Coordinates of C-alpha atoms in Angstrom, one line a residue:
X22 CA -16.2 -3.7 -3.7
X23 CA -14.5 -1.2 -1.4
X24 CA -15.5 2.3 -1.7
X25 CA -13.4 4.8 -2.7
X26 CA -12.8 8.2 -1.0
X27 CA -10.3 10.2 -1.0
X28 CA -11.2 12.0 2.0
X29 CA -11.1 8.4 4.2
X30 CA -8.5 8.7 7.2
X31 CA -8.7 5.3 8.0
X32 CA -7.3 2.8 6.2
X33 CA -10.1 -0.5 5.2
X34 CA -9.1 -4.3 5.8
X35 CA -7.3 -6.0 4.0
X36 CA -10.0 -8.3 1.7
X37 CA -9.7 -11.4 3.5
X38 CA -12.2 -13.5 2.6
X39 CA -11.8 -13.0 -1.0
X40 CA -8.7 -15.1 -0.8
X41 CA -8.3 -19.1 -1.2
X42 CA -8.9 -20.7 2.1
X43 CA -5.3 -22.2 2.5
X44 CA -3.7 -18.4 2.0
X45 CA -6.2 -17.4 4.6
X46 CA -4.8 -20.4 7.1
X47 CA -1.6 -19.3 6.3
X48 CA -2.0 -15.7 7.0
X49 CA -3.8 -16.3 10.5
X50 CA -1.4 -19.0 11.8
X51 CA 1.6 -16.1 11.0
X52 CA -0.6 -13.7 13.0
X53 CA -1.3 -16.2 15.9
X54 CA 2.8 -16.7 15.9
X55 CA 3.6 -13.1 15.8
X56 CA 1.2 -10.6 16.7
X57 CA 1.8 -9.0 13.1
X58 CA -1.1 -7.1 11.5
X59 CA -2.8 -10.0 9.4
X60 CA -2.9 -6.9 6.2
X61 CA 0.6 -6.7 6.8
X62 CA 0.8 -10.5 6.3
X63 CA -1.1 -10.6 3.7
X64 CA 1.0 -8.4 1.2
X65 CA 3.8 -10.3 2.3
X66 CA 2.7 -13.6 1.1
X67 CA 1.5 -12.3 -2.3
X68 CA 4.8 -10.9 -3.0
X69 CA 6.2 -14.4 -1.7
X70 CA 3.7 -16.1 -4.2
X71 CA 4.9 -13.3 -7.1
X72 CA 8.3 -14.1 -6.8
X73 CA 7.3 -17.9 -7.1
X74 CA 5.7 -17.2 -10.0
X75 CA 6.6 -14.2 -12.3
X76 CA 8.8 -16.8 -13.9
X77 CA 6.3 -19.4 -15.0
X78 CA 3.7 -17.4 -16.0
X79 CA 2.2 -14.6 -17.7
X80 CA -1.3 -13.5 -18.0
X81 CA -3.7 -12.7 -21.6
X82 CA -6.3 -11.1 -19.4
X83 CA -7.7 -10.6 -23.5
X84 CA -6.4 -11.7 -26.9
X85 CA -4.7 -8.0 -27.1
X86 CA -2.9 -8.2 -23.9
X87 CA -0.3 -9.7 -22.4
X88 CA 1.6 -9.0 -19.0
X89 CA 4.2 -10.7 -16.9
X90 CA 3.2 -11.3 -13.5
X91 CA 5.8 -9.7 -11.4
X92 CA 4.7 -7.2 -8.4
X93 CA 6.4 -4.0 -7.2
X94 CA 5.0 -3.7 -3.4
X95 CA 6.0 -1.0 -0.9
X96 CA 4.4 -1.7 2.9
X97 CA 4.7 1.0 5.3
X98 CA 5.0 0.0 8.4
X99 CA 6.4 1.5 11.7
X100 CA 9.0 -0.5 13.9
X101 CA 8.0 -2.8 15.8
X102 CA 5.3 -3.8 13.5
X103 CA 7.1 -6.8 13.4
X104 CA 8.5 -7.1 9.4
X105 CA 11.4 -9.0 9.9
X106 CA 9.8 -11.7 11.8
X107 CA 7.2 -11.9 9.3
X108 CA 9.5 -12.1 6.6
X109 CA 11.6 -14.9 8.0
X110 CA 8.8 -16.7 8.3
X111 CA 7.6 -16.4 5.1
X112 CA 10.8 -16.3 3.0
X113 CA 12.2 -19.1 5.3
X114 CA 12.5 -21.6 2.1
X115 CA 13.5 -19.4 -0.2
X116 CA 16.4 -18.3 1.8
X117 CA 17.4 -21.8 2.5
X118 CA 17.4 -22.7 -1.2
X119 CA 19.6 -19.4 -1.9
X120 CA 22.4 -20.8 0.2
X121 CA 21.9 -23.9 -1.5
X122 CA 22.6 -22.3 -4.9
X123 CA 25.4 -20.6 -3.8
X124 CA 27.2 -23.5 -2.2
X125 CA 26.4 -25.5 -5.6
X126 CA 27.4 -21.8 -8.0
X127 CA 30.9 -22.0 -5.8
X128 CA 31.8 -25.5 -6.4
X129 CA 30.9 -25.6 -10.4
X130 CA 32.7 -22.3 -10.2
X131 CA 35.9 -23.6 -8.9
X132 CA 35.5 -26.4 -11.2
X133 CA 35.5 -24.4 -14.0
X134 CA 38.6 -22.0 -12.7
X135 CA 40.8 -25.7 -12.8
X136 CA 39.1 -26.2 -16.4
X137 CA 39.9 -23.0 -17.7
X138 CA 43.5 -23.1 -16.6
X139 CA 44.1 -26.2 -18.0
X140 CA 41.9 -25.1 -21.0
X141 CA 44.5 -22.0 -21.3
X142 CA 48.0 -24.0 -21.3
X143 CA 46.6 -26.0 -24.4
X144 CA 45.6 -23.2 -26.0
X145 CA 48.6 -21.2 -25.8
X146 CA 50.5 -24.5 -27.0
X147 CA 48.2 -24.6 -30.1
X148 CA 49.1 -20.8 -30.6
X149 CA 52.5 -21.0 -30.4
X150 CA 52.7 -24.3 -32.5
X151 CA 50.8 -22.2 -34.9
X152 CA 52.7 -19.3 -34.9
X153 CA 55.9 -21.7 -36.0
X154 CA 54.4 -23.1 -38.9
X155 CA 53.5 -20.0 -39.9
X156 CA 56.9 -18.9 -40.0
X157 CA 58.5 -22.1 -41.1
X158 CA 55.9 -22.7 -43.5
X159 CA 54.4 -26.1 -42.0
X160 CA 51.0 -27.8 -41.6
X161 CA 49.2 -24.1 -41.0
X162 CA 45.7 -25.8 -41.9
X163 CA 46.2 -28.5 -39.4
X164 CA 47.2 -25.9 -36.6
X165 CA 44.3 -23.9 -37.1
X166 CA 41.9 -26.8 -37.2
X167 CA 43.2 -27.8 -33.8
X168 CA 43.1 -24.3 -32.5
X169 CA 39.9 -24.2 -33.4
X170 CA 39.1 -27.3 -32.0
X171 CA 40.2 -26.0 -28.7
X172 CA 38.5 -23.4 -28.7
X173 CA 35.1 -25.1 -29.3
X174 CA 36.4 -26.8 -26.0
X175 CA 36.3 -23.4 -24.1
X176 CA 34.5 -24.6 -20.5
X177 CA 31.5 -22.4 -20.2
X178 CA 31.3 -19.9 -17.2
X179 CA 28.9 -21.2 -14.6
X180 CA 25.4 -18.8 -14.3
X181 CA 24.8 -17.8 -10.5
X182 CA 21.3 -19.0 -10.0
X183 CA 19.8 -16.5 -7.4
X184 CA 16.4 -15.6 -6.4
X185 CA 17.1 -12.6 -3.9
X186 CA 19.2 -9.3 -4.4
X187 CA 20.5 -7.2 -1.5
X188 CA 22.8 -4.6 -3.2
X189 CA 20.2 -2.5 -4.7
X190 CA 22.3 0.0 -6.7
X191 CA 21.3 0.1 -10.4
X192 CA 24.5 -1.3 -11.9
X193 CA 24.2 -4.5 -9.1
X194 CA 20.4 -5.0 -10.6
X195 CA 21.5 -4.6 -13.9
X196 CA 24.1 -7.1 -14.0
X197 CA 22.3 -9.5 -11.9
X198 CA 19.6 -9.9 -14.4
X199 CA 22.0 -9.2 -17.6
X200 CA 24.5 -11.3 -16.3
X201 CA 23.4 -13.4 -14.1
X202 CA 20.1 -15.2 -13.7
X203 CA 17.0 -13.6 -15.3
X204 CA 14.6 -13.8 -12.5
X205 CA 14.8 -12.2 -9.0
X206 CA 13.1 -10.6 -6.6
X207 CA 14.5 -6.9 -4.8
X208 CA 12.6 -7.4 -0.8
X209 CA 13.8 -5.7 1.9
X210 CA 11.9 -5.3 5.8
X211 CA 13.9 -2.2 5.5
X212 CA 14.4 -0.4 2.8
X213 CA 15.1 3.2 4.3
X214 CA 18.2 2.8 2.2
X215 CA 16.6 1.9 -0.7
X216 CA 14.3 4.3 -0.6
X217 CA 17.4 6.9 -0.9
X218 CA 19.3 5.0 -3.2
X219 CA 20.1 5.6 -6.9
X220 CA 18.3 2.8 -8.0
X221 CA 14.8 4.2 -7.5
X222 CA 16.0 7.3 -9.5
X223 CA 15.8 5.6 -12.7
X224 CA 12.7 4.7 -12.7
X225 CA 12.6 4.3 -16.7
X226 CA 14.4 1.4 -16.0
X227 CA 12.2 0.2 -13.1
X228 CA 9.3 0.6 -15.6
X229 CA 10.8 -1.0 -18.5
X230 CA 11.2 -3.7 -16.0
X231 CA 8.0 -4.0 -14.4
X232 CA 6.8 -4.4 -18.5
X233 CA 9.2 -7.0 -19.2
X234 CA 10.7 -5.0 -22.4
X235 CA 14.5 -5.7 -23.4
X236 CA 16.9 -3.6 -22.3
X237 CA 20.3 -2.6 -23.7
X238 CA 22.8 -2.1 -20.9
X239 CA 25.9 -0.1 -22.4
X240 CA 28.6 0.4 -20.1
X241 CA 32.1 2.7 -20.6
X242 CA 34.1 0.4 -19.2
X243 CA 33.4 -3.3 -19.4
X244 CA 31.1 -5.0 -22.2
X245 CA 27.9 -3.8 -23.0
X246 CA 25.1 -6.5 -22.4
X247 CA 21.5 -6.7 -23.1
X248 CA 18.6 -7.5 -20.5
X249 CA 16.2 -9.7 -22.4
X250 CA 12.7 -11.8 -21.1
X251 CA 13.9 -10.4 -17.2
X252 CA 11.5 -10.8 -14.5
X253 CA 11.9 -8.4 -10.9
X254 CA 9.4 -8.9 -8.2
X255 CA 10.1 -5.6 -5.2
X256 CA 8.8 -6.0 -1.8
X257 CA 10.2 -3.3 0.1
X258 CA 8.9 -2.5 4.1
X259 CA 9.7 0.9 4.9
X260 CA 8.9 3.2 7.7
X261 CA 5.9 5.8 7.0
X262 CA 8.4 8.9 8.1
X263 CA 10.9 7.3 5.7
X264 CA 8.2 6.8 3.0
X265 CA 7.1 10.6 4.0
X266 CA 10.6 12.2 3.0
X267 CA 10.9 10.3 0.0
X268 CA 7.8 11.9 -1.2
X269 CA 9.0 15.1 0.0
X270 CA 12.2 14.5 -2.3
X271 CA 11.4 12.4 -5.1
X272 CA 7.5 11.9 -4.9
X273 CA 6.8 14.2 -7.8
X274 CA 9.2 12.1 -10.4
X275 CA 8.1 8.9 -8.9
X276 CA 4.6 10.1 -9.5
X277 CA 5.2 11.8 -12.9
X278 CA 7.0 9.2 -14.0
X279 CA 4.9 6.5 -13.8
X280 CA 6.7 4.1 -11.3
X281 CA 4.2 5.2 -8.4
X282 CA 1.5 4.0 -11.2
X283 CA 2.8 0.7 -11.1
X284 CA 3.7 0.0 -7.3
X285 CA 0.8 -1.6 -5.3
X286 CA 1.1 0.8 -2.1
X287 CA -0.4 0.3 1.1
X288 CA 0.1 1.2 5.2
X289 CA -1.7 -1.8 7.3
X290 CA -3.3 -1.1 10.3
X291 CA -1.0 -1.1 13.4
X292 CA -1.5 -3.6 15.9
X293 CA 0.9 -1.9 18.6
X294 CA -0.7 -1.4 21.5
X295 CA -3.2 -4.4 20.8
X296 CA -1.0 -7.4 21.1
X297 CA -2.0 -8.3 24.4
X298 CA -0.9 -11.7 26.1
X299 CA -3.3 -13.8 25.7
X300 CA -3.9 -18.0 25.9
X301 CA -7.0 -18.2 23.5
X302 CA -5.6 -19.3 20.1
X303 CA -6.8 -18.5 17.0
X304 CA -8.6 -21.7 16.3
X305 CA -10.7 -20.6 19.2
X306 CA -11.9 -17.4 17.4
X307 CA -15.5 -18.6 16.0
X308 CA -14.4 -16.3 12.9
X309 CA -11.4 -18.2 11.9
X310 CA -11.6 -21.6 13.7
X311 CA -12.5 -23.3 10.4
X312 CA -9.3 -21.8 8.6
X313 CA -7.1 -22.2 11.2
X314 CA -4.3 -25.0 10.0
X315 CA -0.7 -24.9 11.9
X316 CA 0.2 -27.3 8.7
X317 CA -0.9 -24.6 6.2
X318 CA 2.6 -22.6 6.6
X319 CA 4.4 -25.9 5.6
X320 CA 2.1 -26.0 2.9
X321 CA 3.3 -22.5 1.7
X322 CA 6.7 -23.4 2.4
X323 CA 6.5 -26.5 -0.3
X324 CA 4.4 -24.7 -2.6
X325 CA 7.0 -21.8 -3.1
X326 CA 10.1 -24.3 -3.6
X327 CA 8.0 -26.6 -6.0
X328 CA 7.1 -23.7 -8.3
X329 CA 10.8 -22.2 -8.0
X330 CA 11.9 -25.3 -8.9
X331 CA 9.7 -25.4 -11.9
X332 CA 11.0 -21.9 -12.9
X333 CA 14.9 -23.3 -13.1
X334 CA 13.5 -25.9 -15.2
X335 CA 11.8 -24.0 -17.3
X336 CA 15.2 -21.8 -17.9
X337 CA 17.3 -24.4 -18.5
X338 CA 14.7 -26.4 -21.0
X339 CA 14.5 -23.2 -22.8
X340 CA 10.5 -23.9 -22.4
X341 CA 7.9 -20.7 -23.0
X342 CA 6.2 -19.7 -19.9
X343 CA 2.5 -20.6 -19.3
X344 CA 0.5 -18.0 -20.4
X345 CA -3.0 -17.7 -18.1
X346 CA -6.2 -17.1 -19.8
X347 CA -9.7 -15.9 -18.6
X348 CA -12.6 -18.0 -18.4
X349 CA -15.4 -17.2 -19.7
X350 CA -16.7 -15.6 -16.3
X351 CA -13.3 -13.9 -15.0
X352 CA -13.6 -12.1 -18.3
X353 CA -16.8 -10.7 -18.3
X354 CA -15.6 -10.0 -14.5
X355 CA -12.5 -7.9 -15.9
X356 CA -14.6 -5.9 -18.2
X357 CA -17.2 -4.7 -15.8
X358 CA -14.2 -3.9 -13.5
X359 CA -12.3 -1.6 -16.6
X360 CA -15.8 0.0 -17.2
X361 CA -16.5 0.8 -13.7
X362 CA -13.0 2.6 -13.5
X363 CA -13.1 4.1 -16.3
X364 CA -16.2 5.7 -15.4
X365 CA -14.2 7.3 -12.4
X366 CA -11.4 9.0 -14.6
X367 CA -13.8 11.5 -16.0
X368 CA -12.9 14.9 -15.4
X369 CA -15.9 14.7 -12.2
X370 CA -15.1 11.2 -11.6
X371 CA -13.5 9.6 -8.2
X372 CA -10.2 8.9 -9.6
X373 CA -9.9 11.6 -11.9
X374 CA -7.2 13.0 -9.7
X375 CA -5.6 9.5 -9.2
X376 CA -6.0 8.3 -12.9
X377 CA -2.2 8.1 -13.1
X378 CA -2.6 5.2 -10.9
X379 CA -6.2 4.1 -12.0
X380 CA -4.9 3.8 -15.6
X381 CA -3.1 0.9 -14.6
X382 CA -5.7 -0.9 -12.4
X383 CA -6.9 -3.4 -14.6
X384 CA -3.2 -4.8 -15.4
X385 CA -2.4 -4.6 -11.6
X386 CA -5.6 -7.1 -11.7
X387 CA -4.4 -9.1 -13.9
X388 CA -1.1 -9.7 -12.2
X389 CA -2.4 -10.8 -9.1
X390 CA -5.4 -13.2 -10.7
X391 CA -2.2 -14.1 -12.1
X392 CA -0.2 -15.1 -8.8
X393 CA -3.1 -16.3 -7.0
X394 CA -4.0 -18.8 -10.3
X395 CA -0.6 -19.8 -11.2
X396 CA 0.6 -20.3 -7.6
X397 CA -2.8 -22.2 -6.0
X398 CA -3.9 -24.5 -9.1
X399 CA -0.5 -23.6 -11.5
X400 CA -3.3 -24.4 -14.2
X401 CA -4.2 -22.5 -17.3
X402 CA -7.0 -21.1 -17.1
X403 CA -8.0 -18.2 -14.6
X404 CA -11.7 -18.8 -12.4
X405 CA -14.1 -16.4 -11.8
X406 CA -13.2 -17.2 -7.8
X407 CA -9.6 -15.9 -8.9
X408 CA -10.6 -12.8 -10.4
X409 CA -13.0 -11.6 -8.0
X410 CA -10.3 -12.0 -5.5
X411 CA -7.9 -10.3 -7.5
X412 CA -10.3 -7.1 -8.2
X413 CA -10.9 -7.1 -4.3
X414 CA -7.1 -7.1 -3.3
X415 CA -6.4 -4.4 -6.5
X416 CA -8.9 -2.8 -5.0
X417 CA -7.6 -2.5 -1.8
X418 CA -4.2 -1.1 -2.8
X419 CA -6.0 1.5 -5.1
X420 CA -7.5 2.6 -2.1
X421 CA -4.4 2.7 0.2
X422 CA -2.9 4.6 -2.8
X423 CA -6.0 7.0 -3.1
X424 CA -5.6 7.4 1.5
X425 CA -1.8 7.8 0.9
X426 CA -1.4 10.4 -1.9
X427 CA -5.0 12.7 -1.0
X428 CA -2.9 14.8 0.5
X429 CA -1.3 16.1 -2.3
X430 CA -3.2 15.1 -5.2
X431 CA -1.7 15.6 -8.4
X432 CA 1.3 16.9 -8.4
X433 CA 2.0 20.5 -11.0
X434 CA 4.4 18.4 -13.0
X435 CA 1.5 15.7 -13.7
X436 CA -1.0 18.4 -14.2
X437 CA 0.6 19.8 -16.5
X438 CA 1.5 16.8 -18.4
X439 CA -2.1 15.0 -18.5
X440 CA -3.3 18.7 -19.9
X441 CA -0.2 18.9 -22.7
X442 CA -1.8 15.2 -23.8
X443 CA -4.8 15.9 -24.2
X444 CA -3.8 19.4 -26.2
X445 CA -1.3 17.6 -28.7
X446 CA -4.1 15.4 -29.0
X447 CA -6.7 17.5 -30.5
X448 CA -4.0 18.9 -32.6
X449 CA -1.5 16.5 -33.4
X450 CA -3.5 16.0 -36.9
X451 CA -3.1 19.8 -38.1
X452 CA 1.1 18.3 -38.6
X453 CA 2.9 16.3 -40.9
X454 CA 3.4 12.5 -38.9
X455 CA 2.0 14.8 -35.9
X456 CA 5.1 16.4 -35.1
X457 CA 4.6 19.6 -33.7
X458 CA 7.3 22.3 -33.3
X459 CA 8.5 22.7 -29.4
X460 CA 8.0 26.6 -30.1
X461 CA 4.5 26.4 -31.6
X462 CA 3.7 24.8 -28.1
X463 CA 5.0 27.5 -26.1
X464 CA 3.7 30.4 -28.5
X465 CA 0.0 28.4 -28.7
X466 CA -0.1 26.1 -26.5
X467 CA -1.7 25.9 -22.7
X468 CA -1.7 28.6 -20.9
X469 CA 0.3 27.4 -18.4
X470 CA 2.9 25.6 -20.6
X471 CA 4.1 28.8 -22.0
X472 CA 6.6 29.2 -19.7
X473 CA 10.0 26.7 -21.0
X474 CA 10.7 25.4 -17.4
X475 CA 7.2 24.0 -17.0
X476 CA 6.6 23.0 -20.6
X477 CA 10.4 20.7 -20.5
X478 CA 8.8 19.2 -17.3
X479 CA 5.9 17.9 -18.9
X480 CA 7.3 16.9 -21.8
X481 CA 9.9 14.9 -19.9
X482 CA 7.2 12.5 -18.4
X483 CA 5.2 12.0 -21.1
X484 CA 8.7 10.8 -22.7
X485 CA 9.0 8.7 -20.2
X486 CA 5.5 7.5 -20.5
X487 CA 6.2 6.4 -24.2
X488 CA 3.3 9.3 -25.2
X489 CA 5.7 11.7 -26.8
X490 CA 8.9 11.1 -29.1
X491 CA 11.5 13.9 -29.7
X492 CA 12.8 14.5 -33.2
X493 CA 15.4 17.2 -34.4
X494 CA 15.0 18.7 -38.1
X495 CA 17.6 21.4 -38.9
X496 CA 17.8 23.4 -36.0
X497 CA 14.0 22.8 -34.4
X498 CA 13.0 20.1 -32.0
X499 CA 9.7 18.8 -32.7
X500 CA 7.4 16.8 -30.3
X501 CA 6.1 14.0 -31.9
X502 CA 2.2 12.7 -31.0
X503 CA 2.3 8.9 -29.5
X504 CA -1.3 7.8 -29.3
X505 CA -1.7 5.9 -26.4
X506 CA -4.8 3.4 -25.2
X507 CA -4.6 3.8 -21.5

């Protein structure tokens, strides 16, 4: 397991060898054809394999639990690290098979324009033969049976199957998954713009998301629609000075918020400066001969668009998704992993200043022995092979999260939430349903919560937590207690 200090200023390997053999072949042939930083390769074809499976499975890492298996990644790399390359390589298929869709979504929705219109003549017939008998007192039961005959007959929009999403404003994700199909993924080799986009200012949303919860999507003008059993995969590549001012801007709410929580976060080690011309291959390398396979990449390739497939499928037959278990080893695996980090959330612990992110370690586990399961075998049950890779790779990004954010630790605003919990906590049982008055807490509570600015902070993110709920009774706001297991 990969040590964690939060004083490291280099960032450790990417946990190779933990991986299947065949993801190993594929990452080094990439490498061998671009130069790319094999980490950097490595988060890109698990956020690949997510976006293969988030739709055909879900993972009971334990008889209480159940998550979807969807990833949010964010890679910092600089340019010229070579992202785009990478990413056409990997997403190759799945880019193919959007075009596919959309050629197919254009003819059925052609088709269905020359339906409706032909759908709308007979129906204005029927109205207007309707509207005679009505007031020359004719067959008005016959009319409205064929009416609503024709209306029964009322073609059926076409759905626009889509796998990728470009146009990352909120409304744009909203409708896609509302509206259109239920299952995407958000990846971008540059997301500079993203990063300053409106989108990843609502991160309730994002986290809501990331849960799978439904979502009611209410809109002033235009119908109000609901966002139910959605799945969103993110793999966004962004440039560390990019990353760096984002922080600067909106770090503290991305933090407080939780959506930092539940993004898998890492910088790979350059390989500018190293990528030297060079005939030996990397089936030469004594290292990496044995895994080295120009076929494996085709293997990906078929792997991603089989299980894609299956996910359409599995839409359209209205079938429940696989849920993964443990066996009986990958669970006693997961529980020494939530003890041992639990252990470093004490108040003198490792992570105590990370346990934002740490809270949410052993579900970040579960997801990817999710992935790496569903996608390799697409069987039921999840190995102990599986989950001691996914604790090594989990690891890895809690590291890169611990290298990334040491610099500031925890931000005020978090501070001063986690120290708000733990107060209404210890005295939530002293009130009626544990609703506390707003002004008790700022005559009595924390020291540093009596001021109204700081205290509306705090309160704010563990709203958006789900720790506290507001409730108004005459003309006092009370906080409302949530107890809350991680």
């Amino acid at each position: 397991m990969l040590a964690i200090n939060a004083q490291q200023n280099v960032q450790p390997n990417f946990p190779m060898a933990s991986l299947p053999e065949k993801l190993q072949s594929v990452i080094y042939f990439i490498s061998q054809e671009t130069q790319a930083s094999p980490d950097l390769i490595a988060s890109s074809v698990l956020g690949a394999m997510a976006l293969a499976c988030q739709d055909l499975f879900d993972i009971s890492p334990k008889q209480s639990l159940k998550f979807p298996v969807s990833l949010y990644q964010v890679t910092l790399a600089e340019s010229g690290e070579r992202k785009t390359t990478v990413d056409k390589m990997l997403m190759a298929p799945i880019r193919d098979l959007e075009r596919k869709l959309e050629s197919i979504y254009l003819e059925q929705k052609n088709e269905y324009k020359r339906a409706m219109n032909i759908w709308s003549i007979e129906h204005r017939a029927l109205e207007k033969l309707l509207a005679r008998s009505v007031c020359n007192g004719g067959d008005k039961k016959s009319c409205e049976e064929k009416l609503q005959a024709c209306w029964d007959r009322r073609p059926t929009a076409p759905v626009r199957k889509r796998l990728l999403i470009n146009d990352a404003t909120r409304a744009a994700v909203k409708q896609a998954l509302g509206i259109g199909w239920p299952s995407i993924g958000l990846f971008s080799d540059e997301a500079g713009s993203i990063l300053t986009g409106e989108l990843l200012r609502d991160t309730p949303f994002l986290n809501s998301l990331w849960s799978g919860q439904t979502i009611e999507v209410d809109r002033a003008k235009g119908d109000s629609f609901r966002i139910a059993d959605a799945r969103l995969s993110c793999m966004l590549m962004v440039q560390p000075k990019l990353f760096d001012d984002f922080l600067d801007r909106q770090g503290n709410h991305a933090r407080g918020s939780g959506f930092f929580a539940r993004t898998l976060i890492c910088q790979p080690r350059s390989t500018i400066g190293m990528r030297f011309n060079m005939d030996k291959l990397a089936s030469d390398i004594p290292s990496i001969g044995s895994l080295f396979n120009p076929m494996s990449l085709d293997w990906f390739h078929e792997r991603l668009t089989e299980l894609i497939e299956q996910s359409f499928s599995r839409r359209d037959s209205d079938i429940n998704r696989i849920c993964l278990t443990l066996s009986p080893e990958a669970s006693v695996r997961w529980n020494d992993e939530y003890n041992r980090i639990e252990g470093m959330i004490t108040p003198f612990g490792a992570l105590n200043n990370f346990k934002d992110y740490a809270s949410k370690q052993l579900e970040h586990v579960s997801r990817i022995a999710g992935v790496i399961e569903g996608f390799m075998t697409g069987g039921t049950v999840v190995s102990d092979m599986t989950m001691y890779a996914a604790i090594s790779i989990a690891d890895w990004y809690l590291c890169s999260f611990v290298h990334l954010m040491s610099k500031n630790t925890l931000p005020e605003e978090i501070m001063d939430a986690n120290t708000l919990y733990s107060w209404l906590g210890i005295n939530y049982l002293q009130w009626t349903n544990g609703c506390i008055p707003k002004g008790h807490i700022l005559k009595f509570g924390p020291n540093s919560l009596r001021s109204r600015e700081r205290l509306n902070r705090a309160l704010d993110i563990l709203y958006s937590q789900g720790k506290v709920n507001y409730y108004k009774f005459k003309k006092s706001l009370f906080i409302q207690y949530v107890f809350s297991t991680i």
